Short mmCIF file of C-alpha atoms in Angstrom, two decimals:
data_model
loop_
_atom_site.label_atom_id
_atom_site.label_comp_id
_atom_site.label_asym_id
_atom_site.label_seq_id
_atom_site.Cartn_x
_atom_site.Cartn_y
_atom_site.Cartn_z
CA UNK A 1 0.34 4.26 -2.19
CA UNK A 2 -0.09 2.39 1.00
CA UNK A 3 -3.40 4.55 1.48
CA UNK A 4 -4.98 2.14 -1.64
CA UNK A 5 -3.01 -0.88 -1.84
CA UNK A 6 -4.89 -4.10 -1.01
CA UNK A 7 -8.59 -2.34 -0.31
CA UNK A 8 -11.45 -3.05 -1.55
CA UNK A 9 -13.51 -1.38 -4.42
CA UNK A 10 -16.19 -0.78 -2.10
CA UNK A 11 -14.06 1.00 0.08
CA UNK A 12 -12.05 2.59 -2.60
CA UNK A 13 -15.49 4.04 -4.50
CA UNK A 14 -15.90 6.23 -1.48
CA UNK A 15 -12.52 7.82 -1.75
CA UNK A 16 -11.37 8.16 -5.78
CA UNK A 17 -13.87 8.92 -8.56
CA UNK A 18 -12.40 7.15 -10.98
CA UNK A 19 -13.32 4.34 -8.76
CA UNK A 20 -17.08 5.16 -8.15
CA UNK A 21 -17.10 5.49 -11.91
CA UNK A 22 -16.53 1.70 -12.36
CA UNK A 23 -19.70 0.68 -11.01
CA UNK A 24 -22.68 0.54 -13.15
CA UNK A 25 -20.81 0.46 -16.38
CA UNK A 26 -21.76 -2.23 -18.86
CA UNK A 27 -19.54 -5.26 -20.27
CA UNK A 28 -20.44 -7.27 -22.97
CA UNK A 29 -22.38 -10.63 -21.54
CA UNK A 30 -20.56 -12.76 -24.05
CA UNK A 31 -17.32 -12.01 -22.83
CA UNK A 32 -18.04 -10.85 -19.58
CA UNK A 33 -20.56 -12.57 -17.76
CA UNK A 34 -19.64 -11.16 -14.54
CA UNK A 35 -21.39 -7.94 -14.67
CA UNK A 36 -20.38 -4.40 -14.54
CA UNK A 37 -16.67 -2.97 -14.43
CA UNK A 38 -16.11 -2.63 -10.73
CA UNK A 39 -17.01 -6.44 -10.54
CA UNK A 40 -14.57 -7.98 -12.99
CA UNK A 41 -11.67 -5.60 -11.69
CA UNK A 42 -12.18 -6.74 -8.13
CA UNK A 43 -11.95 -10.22 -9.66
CA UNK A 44 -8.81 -9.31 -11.68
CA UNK A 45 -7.40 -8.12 -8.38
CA UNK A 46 -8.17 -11.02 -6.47
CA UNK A 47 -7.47 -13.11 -9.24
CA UNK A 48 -4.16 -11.52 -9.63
CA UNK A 49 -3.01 -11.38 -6.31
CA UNK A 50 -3.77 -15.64 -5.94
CA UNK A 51 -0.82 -16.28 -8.42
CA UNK A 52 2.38 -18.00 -7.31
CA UNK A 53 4.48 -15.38 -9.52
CA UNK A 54 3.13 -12.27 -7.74
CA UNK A 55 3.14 -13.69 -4.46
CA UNK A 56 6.73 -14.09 -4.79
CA UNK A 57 7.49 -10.41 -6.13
CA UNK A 58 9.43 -8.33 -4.02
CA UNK A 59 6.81 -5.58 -2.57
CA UNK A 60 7.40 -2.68 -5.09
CA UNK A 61 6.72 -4.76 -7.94
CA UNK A 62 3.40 -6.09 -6.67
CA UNK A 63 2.64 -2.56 -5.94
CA UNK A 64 2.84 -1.69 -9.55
CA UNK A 65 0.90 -5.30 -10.51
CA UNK A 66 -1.59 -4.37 -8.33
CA UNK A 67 -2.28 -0.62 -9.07
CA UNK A 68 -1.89 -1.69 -13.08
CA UNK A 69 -4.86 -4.10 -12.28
CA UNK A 70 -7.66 -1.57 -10.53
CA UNK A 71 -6.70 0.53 -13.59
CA UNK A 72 -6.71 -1.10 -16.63
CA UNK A 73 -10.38 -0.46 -16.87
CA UNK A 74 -10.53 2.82 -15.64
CA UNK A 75 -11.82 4.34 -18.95
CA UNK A 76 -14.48 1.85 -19.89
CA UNK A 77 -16.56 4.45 -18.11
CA UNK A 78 -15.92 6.73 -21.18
CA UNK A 79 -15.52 4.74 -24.16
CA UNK A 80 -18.38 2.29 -23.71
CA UNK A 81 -21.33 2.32 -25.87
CA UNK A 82 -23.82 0.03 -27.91
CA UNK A 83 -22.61 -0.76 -31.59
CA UNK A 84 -25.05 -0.66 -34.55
CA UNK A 85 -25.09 -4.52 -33.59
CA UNK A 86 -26.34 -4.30 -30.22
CA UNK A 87 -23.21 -5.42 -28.79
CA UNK A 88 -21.33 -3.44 -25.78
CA UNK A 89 -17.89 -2.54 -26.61
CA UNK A 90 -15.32 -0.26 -25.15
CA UNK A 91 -12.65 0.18 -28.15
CA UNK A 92 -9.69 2.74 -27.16
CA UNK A 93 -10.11 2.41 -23.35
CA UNK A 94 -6.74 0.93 -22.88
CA UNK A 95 -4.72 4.17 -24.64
CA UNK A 96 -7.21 6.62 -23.11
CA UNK A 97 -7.18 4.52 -20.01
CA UNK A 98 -3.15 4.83 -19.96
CA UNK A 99 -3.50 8.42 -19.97
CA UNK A 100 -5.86 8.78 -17.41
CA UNK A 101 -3.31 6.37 -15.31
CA UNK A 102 -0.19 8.90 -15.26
CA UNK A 103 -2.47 11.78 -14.52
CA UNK A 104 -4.08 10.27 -11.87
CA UNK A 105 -1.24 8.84 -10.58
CA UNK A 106 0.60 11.69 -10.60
CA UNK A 107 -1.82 13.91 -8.59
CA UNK A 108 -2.80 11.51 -6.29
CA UNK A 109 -0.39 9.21 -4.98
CA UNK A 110 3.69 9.86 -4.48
CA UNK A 111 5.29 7.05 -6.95
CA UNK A 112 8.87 7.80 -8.38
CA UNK A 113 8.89 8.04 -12.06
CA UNK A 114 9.77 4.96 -12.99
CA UNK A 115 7.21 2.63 -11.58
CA UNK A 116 4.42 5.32 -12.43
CA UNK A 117 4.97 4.74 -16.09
CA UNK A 118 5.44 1.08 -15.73
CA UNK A 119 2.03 1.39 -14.48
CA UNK A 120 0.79 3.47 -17.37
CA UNK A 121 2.49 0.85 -20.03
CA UNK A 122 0.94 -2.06 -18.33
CA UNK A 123 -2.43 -0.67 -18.43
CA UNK A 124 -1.72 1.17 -21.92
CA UNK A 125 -0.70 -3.21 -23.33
CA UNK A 126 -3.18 -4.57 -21.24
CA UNK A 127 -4.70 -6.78 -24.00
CA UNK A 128 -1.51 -7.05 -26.07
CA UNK A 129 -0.97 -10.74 -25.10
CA UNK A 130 -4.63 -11.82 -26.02
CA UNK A 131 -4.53 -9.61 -29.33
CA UNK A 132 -0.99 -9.54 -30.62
CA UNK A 133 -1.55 -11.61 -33.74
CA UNK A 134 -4.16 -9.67 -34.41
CA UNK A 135 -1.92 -6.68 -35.43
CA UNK A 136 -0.80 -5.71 -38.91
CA UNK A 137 2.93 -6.24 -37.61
CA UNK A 138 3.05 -8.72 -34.38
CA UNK A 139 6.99 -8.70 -34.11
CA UNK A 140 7.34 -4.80 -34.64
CA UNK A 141 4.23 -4.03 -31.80
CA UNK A 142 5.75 -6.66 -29.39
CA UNK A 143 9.40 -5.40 -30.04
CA UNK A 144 8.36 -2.04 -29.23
CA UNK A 145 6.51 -2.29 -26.59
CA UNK A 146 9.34 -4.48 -25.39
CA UNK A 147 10.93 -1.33 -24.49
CA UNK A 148 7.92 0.13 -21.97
CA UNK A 149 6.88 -2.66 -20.00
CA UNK A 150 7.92 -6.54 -18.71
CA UNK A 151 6.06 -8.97 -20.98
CA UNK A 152 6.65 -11.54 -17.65
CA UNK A 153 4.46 -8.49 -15.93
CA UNK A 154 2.07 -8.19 -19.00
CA UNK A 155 1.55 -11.61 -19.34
CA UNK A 156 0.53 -11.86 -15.45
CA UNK A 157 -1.51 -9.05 -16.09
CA UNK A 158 -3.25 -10.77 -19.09
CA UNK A 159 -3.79 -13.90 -16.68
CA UNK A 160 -5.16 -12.31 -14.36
CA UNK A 161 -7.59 -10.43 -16.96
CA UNK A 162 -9.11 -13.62 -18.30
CA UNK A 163 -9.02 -15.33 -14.85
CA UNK A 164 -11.09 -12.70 -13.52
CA UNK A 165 -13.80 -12.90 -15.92
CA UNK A 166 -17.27 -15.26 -16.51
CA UNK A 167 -16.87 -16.32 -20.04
CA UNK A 168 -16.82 -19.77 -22.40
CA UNK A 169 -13.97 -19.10 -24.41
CA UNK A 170 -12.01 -19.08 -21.12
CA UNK A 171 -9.74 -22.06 -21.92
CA UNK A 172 -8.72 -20.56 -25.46
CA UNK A 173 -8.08 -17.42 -23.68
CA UNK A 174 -5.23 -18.95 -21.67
CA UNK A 175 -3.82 -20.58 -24.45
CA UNK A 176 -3.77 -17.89 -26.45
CA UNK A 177 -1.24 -16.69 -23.36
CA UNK A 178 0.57 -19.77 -23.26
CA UNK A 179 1.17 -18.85 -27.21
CA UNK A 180 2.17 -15.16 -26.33
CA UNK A 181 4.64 -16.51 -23.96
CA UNK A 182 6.84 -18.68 -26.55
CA UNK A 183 6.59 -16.25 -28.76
CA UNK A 184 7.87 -13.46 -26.57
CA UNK A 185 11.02 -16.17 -25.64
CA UNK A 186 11.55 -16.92 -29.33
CA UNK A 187 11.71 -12.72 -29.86
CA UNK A 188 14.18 -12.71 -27.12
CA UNK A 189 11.74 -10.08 -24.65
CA UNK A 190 9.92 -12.09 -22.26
CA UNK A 191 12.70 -10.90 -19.32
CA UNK A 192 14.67 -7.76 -21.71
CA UNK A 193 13.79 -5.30 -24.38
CA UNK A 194 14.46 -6.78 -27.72
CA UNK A 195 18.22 -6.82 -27.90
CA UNK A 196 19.17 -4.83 -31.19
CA UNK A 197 22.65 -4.59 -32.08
CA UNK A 198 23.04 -0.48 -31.69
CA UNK A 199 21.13 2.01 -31.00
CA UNK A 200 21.17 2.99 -34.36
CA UNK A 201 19.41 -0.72 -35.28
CA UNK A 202 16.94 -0.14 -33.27
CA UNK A 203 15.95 3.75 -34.28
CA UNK A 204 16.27 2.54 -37.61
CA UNK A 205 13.76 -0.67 -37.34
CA UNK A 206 10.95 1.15 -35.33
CA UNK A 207 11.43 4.68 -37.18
CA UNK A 208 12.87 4.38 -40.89
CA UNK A 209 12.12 1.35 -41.82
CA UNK A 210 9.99 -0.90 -39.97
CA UNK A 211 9.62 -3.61 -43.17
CA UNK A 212 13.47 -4.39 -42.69
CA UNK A 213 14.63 -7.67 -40.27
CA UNK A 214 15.32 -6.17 -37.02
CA UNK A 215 18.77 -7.80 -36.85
CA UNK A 216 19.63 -5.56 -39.92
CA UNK A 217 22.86 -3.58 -38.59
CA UNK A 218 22.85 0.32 -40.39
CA UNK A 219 26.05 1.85 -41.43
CA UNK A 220 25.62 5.22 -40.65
CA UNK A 221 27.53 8.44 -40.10
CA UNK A 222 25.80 10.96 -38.11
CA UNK A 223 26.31 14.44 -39.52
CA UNK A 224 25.42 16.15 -36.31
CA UNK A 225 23.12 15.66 -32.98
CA UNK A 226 19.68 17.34 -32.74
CA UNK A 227 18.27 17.18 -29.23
CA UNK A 228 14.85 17.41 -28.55
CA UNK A 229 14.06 19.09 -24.89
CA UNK A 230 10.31 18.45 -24.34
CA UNK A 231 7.89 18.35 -21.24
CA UNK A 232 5.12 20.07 -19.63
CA UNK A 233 5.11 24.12 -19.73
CA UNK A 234 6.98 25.05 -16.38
CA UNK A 235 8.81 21.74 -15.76
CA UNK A 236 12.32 23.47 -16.13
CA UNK A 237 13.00 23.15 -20.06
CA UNK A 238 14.82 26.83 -20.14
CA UNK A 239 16.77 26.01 -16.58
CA UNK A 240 18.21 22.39 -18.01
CA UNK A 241 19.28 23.66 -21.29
CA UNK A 242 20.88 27.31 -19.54
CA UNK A 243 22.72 24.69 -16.92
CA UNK A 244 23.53 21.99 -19.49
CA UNK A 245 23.41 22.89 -22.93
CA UNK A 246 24.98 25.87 -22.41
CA UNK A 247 27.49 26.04 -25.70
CA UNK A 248 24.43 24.75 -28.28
CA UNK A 249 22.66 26.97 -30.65
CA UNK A 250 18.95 26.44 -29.10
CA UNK A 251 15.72 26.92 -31.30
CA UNK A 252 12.74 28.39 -29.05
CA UNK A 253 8.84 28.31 -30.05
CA UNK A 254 8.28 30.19 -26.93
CA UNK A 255 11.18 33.19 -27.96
CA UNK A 256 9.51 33.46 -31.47
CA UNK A 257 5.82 33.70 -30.56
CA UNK A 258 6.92 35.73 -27.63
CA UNK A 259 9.22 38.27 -30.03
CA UNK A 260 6.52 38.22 -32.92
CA UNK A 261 3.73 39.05 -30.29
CA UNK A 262 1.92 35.45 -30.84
CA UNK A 263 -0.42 34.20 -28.14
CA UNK A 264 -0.16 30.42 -27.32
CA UNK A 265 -4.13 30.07 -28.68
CA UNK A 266 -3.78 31.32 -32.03
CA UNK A 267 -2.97 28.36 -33.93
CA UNK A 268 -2.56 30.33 -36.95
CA UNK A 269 0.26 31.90 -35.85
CA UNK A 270 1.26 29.10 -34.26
CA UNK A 271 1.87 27.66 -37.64
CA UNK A 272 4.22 30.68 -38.47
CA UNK A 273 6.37 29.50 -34.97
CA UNK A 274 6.68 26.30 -36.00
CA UNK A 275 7.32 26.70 -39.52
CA UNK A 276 9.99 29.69 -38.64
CA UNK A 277 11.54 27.26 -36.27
CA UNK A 278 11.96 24.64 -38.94
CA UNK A 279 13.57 26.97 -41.04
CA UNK A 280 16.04 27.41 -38.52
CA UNK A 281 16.59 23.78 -37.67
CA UNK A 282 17.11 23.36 -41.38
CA UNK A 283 20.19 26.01 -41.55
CA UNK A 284 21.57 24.09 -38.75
CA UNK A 285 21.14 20.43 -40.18
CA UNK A 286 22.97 21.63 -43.71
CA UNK A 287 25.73 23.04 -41.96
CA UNK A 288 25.66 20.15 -39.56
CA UNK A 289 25.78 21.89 -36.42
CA UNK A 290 24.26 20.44 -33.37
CA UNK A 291 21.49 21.82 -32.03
CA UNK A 292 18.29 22.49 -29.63
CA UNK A 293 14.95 22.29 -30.04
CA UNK A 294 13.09 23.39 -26.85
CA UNK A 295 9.00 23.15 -26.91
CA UNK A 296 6.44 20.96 -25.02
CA UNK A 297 6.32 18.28 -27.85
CA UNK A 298 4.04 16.50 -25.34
CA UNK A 299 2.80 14.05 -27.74
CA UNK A 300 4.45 11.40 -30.11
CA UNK A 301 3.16 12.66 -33.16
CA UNK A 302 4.55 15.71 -32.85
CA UNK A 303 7.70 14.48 -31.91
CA UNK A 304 7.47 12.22 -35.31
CA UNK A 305 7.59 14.90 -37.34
CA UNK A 306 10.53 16.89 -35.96
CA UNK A 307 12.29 13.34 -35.61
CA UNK A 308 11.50 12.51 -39.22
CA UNK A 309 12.67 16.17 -40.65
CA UNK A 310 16.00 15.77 -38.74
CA UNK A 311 16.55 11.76 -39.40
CA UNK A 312 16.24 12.68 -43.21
CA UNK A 313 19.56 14.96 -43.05
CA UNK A 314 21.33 12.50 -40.99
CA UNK A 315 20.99 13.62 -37.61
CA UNK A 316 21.73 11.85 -34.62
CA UNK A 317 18.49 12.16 -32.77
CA UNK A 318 18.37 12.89 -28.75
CA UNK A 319 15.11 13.35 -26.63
CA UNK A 320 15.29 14.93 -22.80
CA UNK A 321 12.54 14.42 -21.39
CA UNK A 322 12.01 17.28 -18.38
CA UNK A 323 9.26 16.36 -15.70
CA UNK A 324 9.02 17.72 -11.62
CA UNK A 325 6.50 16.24 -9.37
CA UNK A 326 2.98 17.42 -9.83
CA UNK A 327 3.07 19.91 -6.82
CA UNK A 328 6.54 21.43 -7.51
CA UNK A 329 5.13 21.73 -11.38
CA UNK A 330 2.40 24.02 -10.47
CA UNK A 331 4.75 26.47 -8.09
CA UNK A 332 6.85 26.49 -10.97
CA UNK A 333 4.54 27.41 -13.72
CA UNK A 334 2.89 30.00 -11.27
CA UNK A 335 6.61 31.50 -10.88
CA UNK A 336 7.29 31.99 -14.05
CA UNK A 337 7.46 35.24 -15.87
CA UNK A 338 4.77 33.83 -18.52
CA UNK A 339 2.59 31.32 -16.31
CA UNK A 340 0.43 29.29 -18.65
CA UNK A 341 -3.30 29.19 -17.10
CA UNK A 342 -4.15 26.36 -14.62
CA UNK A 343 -7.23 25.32 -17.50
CA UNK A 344 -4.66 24.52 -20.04
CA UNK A 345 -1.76 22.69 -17.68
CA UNK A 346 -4.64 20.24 -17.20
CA UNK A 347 -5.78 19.67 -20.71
CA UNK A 348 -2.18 19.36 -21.52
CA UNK A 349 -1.07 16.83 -18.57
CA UNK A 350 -4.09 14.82 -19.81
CA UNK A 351 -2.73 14.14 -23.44
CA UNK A 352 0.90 13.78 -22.62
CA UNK A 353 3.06 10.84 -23.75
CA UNK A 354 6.31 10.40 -22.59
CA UNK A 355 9.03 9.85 -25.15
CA UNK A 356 9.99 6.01 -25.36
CA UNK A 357 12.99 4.79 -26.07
CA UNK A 358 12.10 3.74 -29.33
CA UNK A 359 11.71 7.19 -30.46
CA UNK A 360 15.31 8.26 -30.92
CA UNK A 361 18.68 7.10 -30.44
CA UNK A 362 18.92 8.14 -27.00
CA UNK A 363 16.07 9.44 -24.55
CA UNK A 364 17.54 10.78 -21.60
CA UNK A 365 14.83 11.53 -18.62
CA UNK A 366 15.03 13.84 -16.00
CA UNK A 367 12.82 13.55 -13.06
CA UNK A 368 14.40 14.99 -9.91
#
């Protein structure tokens, strides 16, 4: 990290890709006047590094401030185009751009866990404070993303956006962050997640039944635990659950495709796995015995389904979340009796999501 932190873009663009890529790519005049990408981050940067607040974090936390700022843009380069208006927009570049974040952070540069995916949340929310009323739900989208990142961080973040920027609204801008700010303190998150009651308040507001009051308290008796052990192929899924979940019934994709003969690209039979697997989670959730589920479930919408089935019989739900730095992952896949190809560990590390704590009533994550 110390190899980037503080430079330059022109010094940068000579050194990262993603960096180079920033120059040259349009912004809409009207709302940035500045010019191209690379120009308004370098002013976000500078602009962000001026403020009183980040001057007094402690190091590691302007680290993450920083590194959030020269990538919060990083996937205008792929999502900008001319609308049917003649207007330059760049919709989706803060999700994509989130993605792009952990992948590139985790190749590139050594950053514990942690602080990598406060980086990725940061840039993931970068225009939440500008854009929160906006939403079909303001309180649920600020509650839950109450649980990923600081909205003190965001909203210093969000300053430092519109600060770095040529533009006329300007002075509605900031306001519109002074107004994200008392409405973060009046949601009790500007400094803490939103502070539900149980865990079981929470999974139930941001999974079952997101029209309720989130101070609504559920009664509920669990019938048994389902635990959901996801991550990367060849991150240690099989090891954790041999080690630690040693006296669970465990429901494997992997065992039933490899058993039936299956290969990972036939998405057919793919469909069997899965649907085989459900069957068995289903025997298991009427008899209400805990259980296992091990596959990648990289993403949240697969996740959503699983956590939806097992939520409906009144399962507890548990996520472990398995991950080994970049390096170690790829001795481990390429030690494995069934190595998945180097082609697809890429694809796949480029749409992972990793579980939030919103997802279930305890994510547990396991990153040493």
């Amino acid at each position: 990290m110390d190899s980037i932190w503080h430079k330059r873009l022109e010094a940068l663009s000579g050194q990262y890709d993603w960096v180079a890529d920033m120059y040259g790519v349009p912004q809409n005049p009207v709302y940035h006047a500045e010019g191209d990408v690379a120009t308004h981050t370098q002013m976000v940067i500078d602009a962000l590094t001026s403020l009183q607040p980040y001057r007094e974090m402690p190091a590691e936390h302007q680290q993450v401030l920083w590194m959030s700022a020269l990538l919060h843009d990083v996937e205008k380069r792929s999502t900008t185009f001319m609308n049917h208006e003649g207007a330059v927009v760049s919709p989706g570049h803060a999700r994509k751009g989130a993605a792009t974040a952990r992948r590139i952070i985790m190749q590139q540069f050594q950053l514990p866990f942690h602080e990598r995916e406060k980086i990725v949340s940061l840039v993931k929310h970068h225009g939440l404070p500008l854009w929160l009323m906006d939403k079909h739900d303001p309180q649920l989208n600020l509650i839950q993303a109450s649980f990923t990142v600081s909205m003190a961080w965001l909203h210093l973040l969000a300053t430092a956006d519109v600060l770095g920027r040529h533009c006329a609204d300007k002075a509605a801008l900031l306001e519109k962050l002074e107004f994200f700010k008392a409405y973060c303190m009046e949601q009790q998150v500007w400094n803490q997640p939103y502070p539900f009651a149980s865990e079981a308040a929470r999974f139930h507001y941001c999974n079952v039944s997101q029209q309720s009051s989130p101070q609504y308290q559920p009664f509920i008796k669990y019938s048994n635990t389902a635990t959901i052990v996801c991550g990367l192929p060849g991150m240690g899924k099989d090891y954790f659950i041999q080690h630690r979940l040693t006296n669970t019934p465990v429901i494997s994709l992997d065992e039933i495709r490899r058993a039936q003969r299956i290969q990972p690209t036939d998405r057919s039979g793919n469909g069997r796995v899965v649907q085989q697997a459900k069957e068995q989670a289903k025997q298991y959730l009427r008899t209400q015995t805990d259980f296992v589920w091990n596959a990648t479930c990289i993403t949240r919408p697969m996740r959503s389904q699983l956590i939806s089935l097992f939520s409906s019989y009144g399962a507890r739900i548990r996520i472990v979340y398995i991950e080994r730095p970049y390096q170690r992952w790829l001795l481990q896949n390429r030690q494995r009796p069934h190595p998945v190809p180097a082609a697809v560990m890429e694809k796949m590390l480029h749409k992972l999501e990793v579980p939030e704590r919103t997802e279930a009533h305890d994510v547990e994550y396991i990153t040493v």
